[in-house]
XYZ file of C-alpha atoms in Angstrom:
492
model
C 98.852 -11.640 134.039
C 96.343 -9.065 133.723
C 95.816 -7.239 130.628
C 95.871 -3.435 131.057
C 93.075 -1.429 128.720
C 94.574 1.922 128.069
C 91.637 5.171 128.236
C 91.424 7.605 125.890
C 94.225 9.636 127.050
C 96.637 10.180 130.012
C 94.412 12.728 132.514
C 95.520 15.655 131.247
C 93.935 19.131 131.598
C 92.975 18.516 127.655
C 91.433 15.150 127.583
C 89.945 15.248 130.697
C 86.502 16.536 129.300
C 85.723 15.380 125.624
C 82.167 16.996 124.786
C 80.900 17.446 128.124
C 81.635 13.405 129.552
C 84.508 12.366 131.892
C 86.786 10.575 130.703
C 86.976 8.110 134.090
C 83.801 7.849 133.695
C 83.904 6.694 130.055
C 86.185 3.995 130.360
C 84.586 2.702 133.550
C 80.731 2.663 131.750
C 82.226 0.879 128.458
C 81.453 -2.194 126.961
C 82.713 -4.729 130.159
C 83.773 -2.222 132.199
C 82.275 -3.222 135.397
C 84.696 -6.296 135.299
C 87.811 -4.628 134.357
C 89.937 -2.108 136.420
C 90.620 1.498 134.386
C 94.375 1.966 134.004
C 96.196 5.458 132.101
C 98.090 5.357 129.316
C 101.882 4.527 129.766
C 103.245 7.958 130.746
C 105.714 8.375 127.869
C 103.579 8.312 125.246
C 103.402 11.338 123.231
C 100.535 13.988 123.411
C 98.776 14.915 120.283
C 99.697 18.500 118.926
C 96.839 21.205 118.739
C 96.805 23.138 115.290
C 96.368 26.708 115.108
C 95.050 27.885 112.318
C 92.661 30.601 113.363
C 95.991 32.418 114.322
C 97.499 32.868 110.564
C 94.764 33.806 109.196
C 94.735 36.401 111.588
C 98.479 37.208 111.069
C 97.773 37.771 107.190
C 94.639 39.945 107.523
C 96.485 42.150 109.939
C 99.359 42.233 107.214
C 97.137 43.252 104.333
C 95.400 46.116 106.885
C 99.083 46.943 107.143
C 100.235 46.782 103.716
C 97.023 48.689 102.435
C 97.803 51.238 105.462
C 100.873 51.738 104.332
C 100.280 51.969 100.559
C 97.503 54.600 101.486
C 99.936 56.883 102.118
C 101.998 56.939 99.331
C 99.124 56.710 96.455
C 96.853 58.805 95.078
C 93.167 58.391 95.858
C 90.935 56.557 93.348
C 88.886 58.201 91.228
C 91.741 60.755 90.414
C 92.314 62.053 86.409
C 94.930 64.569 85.484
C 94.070 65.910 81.971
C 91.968 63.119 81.245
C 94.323 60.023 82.597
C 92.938 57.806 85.505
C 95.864 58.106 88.330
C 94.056 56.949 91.230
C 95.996 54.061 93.309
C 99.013 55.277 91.489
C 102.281 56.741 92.808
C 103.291 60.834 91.955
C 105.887 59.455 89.776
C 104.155 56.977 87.967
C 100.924 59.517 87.567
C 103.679 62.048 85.981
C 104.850 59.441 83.629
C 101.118 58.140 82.598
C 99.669 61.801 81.746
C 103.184 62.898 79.956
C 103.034 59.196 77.969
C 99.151 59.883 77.388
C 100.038 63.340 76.081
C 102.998 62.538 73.612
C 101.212 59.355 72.512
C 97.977 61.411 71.581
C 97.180 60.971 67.745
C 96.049 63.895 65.517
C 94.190 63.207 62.192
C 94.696 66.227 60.131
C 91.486 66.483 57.932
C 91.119 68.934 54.607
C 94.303 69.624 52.975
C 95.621 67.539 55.643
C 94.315 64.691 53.610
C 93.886 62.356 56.568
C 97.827 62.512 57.802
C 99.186 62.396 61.187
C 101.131 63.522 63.902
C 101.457 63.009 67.630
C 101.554 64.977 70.561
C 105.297 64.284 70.687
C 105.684 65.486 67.392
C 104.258 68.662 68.016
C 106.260 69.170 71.252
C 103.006 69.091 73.072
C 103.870 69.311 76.798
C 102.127 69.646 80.343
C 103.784 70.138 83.372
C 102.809 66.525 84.726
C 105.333 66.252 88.093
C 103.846 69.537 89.090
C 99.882 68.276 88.355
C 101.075 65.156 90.276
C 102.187 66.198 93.406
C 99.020 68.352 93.526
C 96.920 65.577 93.062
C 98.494 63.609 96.230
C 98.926 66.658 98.392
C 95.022 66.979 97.825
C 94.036 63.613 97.248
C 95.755 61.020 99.347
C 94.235 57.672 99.419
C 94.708 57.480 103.147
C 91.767 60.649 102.900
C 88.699 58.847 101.678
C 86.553 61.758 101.243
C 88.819 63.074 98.270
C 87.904 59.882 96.570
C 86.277 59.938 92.940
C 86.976 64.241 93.184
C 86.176 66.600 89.913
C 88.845 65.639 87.370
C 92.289 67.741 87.726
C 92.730 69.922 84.308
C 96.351 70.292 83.045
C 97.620 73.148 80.547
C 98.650 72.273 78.256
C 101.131 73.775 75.158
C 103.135 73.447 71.967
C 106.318 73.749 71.456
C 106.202 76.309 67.949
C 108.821 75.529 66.521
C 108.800 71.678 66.472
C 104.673 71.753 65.770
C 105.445 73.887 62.796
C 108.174 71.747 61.455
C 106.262 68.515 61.993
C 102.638 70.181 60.319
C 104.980 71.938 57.483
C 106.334 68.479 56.534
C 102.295 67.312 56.103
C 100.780 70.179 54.777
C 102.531 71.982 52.871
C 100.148 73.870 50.974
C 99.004 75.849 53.921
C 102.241 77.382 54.979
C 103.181 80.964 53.789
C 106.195 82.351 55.374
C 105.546 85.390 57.130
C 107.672 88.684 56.042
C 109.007 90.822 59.954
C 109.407 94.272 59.873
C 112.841 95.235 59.675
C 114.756 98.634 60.910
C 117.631 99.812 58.721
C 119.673 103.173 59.179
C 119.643 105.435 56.364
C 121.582 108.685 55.820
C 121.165 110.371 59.782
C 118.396 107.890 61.251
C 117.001 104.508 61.214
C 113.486 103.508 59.374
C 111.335 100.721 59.647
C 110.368 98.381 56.452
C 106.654 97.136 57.283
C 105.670 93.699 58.018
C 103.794 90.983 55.674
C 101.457 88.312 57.119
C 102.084 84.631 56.496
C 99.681 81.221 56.625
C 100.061 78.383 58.556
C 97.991 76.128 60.931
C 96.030 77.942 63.883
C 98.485 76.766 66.845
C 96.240 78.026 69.005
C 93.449 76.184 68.300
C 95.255 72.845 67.628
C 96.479 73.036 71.049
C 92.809 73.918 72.351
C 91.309 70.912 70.613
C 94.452 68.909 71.615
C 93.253 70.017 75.602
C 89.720 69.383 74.701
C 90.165 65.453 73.774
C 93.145 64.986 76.717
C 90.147 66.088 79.271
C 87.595 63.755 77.876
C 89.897 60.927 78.369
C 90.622 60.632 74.285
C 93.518 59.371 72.824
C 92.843 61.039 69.604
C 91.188 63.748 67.652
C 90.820 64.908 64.056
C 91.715 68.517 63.365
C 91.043 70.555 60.196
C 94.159 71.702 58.732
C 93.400 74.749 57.185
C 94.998 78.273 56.289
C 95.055 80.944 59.090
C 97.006 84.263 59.261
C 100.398 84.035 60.766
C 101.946 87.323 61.972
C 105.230 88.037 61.459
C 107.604 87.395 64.470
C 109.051 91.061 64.353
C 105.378 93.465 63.456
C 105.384 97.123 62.822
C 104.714 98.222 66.201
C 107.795 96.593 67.513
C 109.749 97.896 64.486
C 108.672 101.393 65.336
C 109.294 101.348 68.507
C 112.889 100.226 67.863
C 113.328 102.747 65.502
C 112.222 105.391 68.155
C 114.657 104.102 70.506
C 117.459 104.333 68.160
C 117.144 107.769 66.880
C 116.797 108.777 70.286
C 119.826 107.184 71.464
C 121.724 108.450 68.548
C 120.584 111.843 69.464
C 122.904 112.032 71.964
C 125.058 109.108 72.045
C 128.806 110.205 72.898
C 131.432 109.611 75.940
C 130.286 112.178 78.743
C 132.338 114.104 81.332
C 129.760 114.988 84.146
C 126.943 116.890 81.845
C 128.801 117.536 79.122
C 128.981 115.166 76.055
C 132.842 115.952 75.609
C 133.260 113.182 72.876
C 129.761 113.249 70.376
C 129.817 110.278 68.224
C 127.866 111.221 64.907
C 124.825 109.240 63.861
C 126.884 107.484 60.879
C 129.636 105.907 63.389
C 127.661 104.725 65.784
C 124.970 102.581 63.456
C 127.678 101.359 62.188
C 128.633 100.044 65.887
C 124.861 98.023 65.506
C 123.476 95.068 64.856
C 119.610 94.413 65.154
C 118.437 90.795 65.555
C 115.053 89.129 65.945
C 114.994 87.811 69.120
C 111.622 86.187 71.018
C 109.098 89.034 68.915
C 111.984 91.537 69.539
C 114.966 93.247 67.896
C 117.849 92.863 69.876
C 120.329 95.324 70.418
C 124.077 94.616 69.996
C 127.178 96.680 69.836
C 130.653 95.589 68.171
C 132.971 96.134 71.363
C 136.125 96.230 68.502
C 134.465 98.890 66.192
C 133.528 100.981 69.785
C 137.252 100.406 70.825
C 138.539 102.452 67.225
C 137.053 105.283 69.560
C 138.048 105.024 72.905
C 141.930 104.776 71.880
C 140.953 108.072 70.259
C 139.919 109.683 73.359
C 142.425 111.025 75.084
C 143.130 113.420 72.429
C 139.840 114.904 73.248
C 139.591 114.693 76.701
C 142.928 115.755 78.283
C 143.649 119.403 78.568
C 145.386 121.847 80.953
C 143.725 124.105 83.252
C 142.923 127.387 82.394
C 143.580 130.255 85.013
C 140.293 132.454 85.633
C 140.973 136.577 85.537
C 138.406 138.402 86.950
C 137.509 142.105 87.397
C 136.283 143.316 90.643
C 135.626 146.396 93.153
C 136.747 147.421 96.395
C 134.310 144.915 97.943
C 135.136 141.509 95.809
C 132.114 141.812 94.118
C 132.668 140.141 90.512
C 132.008 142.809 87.585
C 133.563 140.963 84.963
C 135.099 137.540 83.747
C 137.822 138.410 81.257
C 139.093 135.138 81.255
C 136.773 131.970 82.641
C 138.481 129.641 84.232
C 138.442 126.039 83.189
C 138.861 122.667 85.104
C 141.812 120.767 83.501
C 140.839 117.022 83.029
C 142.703 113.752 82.650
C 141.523 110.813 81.310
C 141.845 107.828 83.802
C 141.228 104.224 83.135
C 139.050 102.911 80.083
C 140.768 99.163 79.470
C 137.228 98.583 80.106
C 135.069 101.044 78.571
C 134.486 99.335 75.350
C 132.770 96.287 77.048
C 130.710 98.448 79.224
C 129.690 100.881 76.250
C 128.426 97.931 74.550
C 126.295 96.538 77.383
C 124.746 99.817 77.435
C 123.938 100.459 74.100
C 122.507 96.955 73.911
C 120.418 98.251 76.711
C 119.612 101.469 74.624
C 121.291 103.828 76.927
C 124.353 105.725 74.752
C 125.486 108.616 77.195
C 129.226 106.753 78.457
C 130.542 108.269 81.420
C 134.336 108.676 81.225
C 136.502 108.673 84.101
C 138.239 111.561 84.368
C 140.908 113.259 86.969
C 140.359 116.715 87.333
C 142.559 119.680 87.948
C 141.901 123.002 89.229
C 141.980 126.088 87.927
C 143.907 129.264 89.764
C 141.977 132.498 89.788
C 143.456 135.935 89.838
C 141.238 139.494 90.890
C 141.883 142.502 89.278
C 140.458 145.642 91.022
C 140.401 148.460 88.322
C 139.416 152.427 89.178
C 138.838 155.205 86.696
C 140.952 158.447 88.233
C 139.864 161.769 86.507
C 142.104 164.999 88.204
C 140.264 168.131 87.078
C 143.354 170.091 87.938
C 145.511 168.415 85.925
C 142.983 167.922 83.204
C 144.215 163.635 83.216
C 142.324 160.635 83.003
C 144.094 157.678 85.012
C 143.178 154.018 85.268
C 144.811 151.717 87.642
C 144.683 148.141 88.584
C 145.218 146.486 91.945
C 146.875 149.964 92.450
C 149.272 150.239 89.855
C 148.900 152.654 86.660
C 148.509 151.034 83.637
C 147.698 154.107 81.532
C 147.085 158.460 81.980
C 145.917 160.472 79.015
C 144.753 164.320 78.487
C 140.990 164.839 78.502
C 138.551 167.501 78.580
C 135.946 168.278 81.113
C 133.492 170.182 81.673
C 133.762 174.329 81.564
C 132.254 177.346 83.705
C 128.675 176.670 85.073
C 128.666 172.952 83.591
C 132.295 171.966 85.251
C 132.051 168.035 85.927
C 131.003 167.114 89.289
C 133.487 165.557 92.048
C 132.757 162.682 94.318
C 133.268 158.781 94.141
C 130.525 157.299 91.522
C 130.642 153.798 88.898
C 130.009 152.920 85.547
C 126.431 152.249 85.669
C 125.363 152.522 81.834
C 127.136 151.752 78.769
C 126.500 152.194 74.899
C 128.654 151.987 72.205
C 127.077 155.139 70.207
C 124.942 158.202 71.664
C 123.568 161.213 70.021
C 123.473 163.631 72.369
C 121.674 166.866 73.074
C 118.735 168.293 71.026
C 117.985 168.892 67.305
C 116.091 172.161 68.376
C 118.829 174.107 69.676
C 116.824 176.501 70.852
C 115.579 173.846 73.514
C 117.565 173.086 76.309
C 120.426 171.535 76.282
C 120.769 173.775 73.359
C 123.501 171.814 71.189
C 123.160 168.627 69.690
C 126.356 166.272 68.994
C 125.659 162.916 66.705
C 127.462 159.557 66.849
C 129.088 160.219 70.041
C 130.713 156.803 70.756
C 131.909 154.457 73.684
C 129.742 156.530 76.209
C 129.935 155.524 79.844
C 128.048 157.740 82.662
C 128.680 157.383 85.503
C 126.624 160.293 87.736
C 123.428 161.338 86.346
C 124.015 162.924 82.390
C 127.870 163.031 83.040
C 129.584 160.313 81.185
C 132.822 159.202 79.702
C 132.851 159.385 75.995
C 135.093 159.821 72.621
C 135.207 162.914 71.206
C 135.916 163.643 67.153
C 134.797 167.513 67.095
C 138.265 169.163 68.805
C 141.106 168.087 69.724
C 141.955 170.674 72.384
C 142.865 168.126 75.101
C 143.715 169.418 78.595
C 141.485 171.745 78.842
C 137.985 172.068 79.411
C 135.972 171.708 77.329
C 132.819 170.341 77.938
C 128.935 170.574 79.303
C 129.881 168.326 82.189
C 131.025 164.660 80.627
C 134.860 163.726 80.602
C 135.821 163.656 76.854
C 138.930 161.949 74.960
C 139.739 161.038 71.812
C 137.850 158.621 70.112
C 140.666 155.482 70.404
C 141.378 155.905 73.822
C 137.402 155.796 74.931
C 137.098 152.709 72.644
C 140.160 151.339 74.593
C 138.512 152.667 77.842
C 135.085 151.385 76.815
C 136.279 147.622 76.487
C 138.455 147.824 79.453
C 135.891 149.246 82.017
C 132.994 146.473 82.975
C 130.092 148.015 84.259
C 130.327 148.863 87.910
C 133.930 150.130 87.706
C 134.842 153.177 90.331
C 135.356 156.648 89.099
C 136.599 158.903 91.091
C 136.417 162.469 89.810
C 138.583 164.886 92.048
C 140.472 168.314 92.156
């Protein structure tokens, strides 16, 4: 039997060079080889696996450059601060969270009368607007953008909340509060007056919050702050209070329920303050009216405001033209609907506006002409007046005699006055008489008038140096009766 030597390795494409040699000619050089035939491995035998290692590493670089890809677009670039806290590498939300938690946790040493006590940020209500600072830092400074790297430090505002900073520095120091006294408004008698204001003491909130900034931007988590006295003003000061007071008594000028222009329903000074209530509100006196108290009124109203029309009478002449009003004529008026007009007056008083408009349903007025004449017959010696053509009244008169006989034609009143003296003191002077007193004169052409007459009684007959005369009661009669620009017609 022949033994069989077995090579390296079946003649495969991956043992058939090790380092450069054939692997035929291996086996066939070896110790004894020239004696002994080369033979392969038995077939079946199995092949040696290759390991790849060169490939996973690669795998997990390539998964890092993708993780830290990734990453870079959701962080903020390094380098980053928001009012003093280091963000960079961080999310939005988590940077909001740091610079809020760095903010609240801050810790204030209050030196002098503070005596060394403390506070925190959170105490004091100290707040900055961190989500908002946040998403400005990524939107500016992505990591993914290496050139915003290590950028100038992002400042944040930052501010007290009053009201809890006060509480929480009261409770410490004491000694340094003073309450401060506001300016109050008050009505007295027909207006309202202002009280003045008194300045208080407390901690400068102003410049705690200032040196609270200062320490956040240099990255501190603490700072010592001299508590001290500083003026406090008043929440409601005198300016405010006078200009309240302005707007009140102006308001209460001429507060009232309107119909159009007209302030139908006045409400008096006294009511209507007592309709108010003034409260401090944000450095401010707030306006508010009792709707109830305002509602006493407006079931009042109707009273007031409803009324029937009233007919207009008017005197005119042959052409329409208007020559008196004897009777004006009014609108008549209904109220309509005010279920709501207490709730509305309120809103705007509160809004310092006191003129309410009512709704109102109006009705008109009729109107009636009357076309009056004056009718003086010379013949018959009468005076006749007439309107819209029918008589209403004749009476005896006297007119003027020989060379002064009243003049005929169609004239108007044109001048009226209730007492005259006529003629001249000098009788020697033209018009050679003189006549006192002479009342309820009307002329009507030139010197000629329309007059009462108390020196005769001789009615019916002339009389006269040209005027129409009558006794005194009728041209007092006639006189009210006749507007100016009434027709006279003086005829034969």
């Amino acid at each position: 039997m022949t033994d069989l030597v077995t090579a390296a390795g079946a003649p495969t494409e991956e043992n058939t060079i090790v380092d450069g040699t054939d692997a035929t000619t291996e086996a066939a050089t070896g110790d004894g080889a020239g004696d002994r035939p080369v033979e392969w491995a038995p077939a079946d035998e199995p092949a040696r696996k290759k390991r790849h290692v060169g490939r996973w590493v690669g795998i997990g670089l390539g998964a890092l450059v993708l993780g830290l890809g990734a990453a870079s677009m959701i962080l903020i670039a390094p380098g980053t601060t928001i009012a003093g806290v280091p963000v960079g590498g961080m999310t939005p939300g988590a940077a909001a969270e740091a610079v809020s938690n760095h903010i609240g946790a801050m810790q204030i040493t209050l030196a002098g009368e503070g005596d060394g006590k403390r506070v925190t940020g959170s105490d004091l209500g100290a707040h900055v607007d961190a989500t908002k600072l946040a998403d400005k830092a990524f939107a500016e400074r992505p990591m993914w953008n290496i050139t915003s790297w290590m950028s100038a430090p992002i400042a944040g505002t930052i501010t007290l909340d009053d009201r809890a900073a006060e509480h929480a520095l009261r409770a410490q120091v004491p000694t340094v509060y003073q309450d401060a006294t506001d300016a109050t408004v008050a009505f007295h008698g027909t207006g309202y007056t202002a009280t003045p204001a008194k300045d208080g003491s407390g901690i400068d909130l102003k410049a705690l919050t200032a040196a609270i900034a200062s320490a956040a931007e240099k990255g501190r988590s603490s700072l010592t702050f001299e508590a001290k006295a500083a003026p406090v003003a008043p929440a409601i000061s005198d300016k405010t209070a006078a200009a309240t007071v302005t707007e009140l008594n102006t308001m209460l000028s001429t507060i009232g329920f309107y119909v159009g222009a007209e302030r139908t329903v006045p409400v008096d000074a006294a009511t209507a303050a007592g309709w108010l209530t003034l409260t401090p509100e944000d450095g401010k006196l707030a306006i508010t009216a009792n709707q109830a108290a305002i509602q006493k009124s407006v079931d009042a109203l109707a009273a007031t405001v409803n009324r029937a029309p009233v007919n207009a009478t008017t005197v005119v002449n042959s052409s329409g033209e208007v020559l008196d009003d004897i009777t004006p004529g009014v609108t008549g008026r209904q109220l309509g609907d005010v279920s709501g007009a207490a709730a509305a007056f309120a809103a705007q008083i509160a809004k310092g506006n006191g003129t309410f408009a009512l709704p109102v349903k109006d009705t008109p007025f009729a109107s009636t002409s009357l076309l009056r004449k004056v009718d003086v017959n010379l013949s018959t010696e009468t005076l006749t007046v007439t309107e819209n053509g029918n008589v209403v009244d004749s009476w005896l008169i006297s007119s003027g005699r020989g060379d002064f006989a009243t003049h005929t034609g169609s004239f108007t009143v044109n001048w009226k006055l209730d007492s005259q003296n006529m003629g001249n003191t000098d009788l020697t002077k033209a018009p050679y008489y003189y006549q006192p007193d002479v009342k309820w004169v009307m002329y009507f052409n030139g010197d000629e008038a329309l007059h009462g007459v108390y020196w005769h009684d001789n009615w019916g007959t002339p009389m006269s140096h040209g005027c129409v005369g009558m006794p005194e009661w009728r041209a007092e009669w006639l006189f009210d009766w006749t507007p100016q620009g009434t027709e006279v017609n003086v005829h034969y």
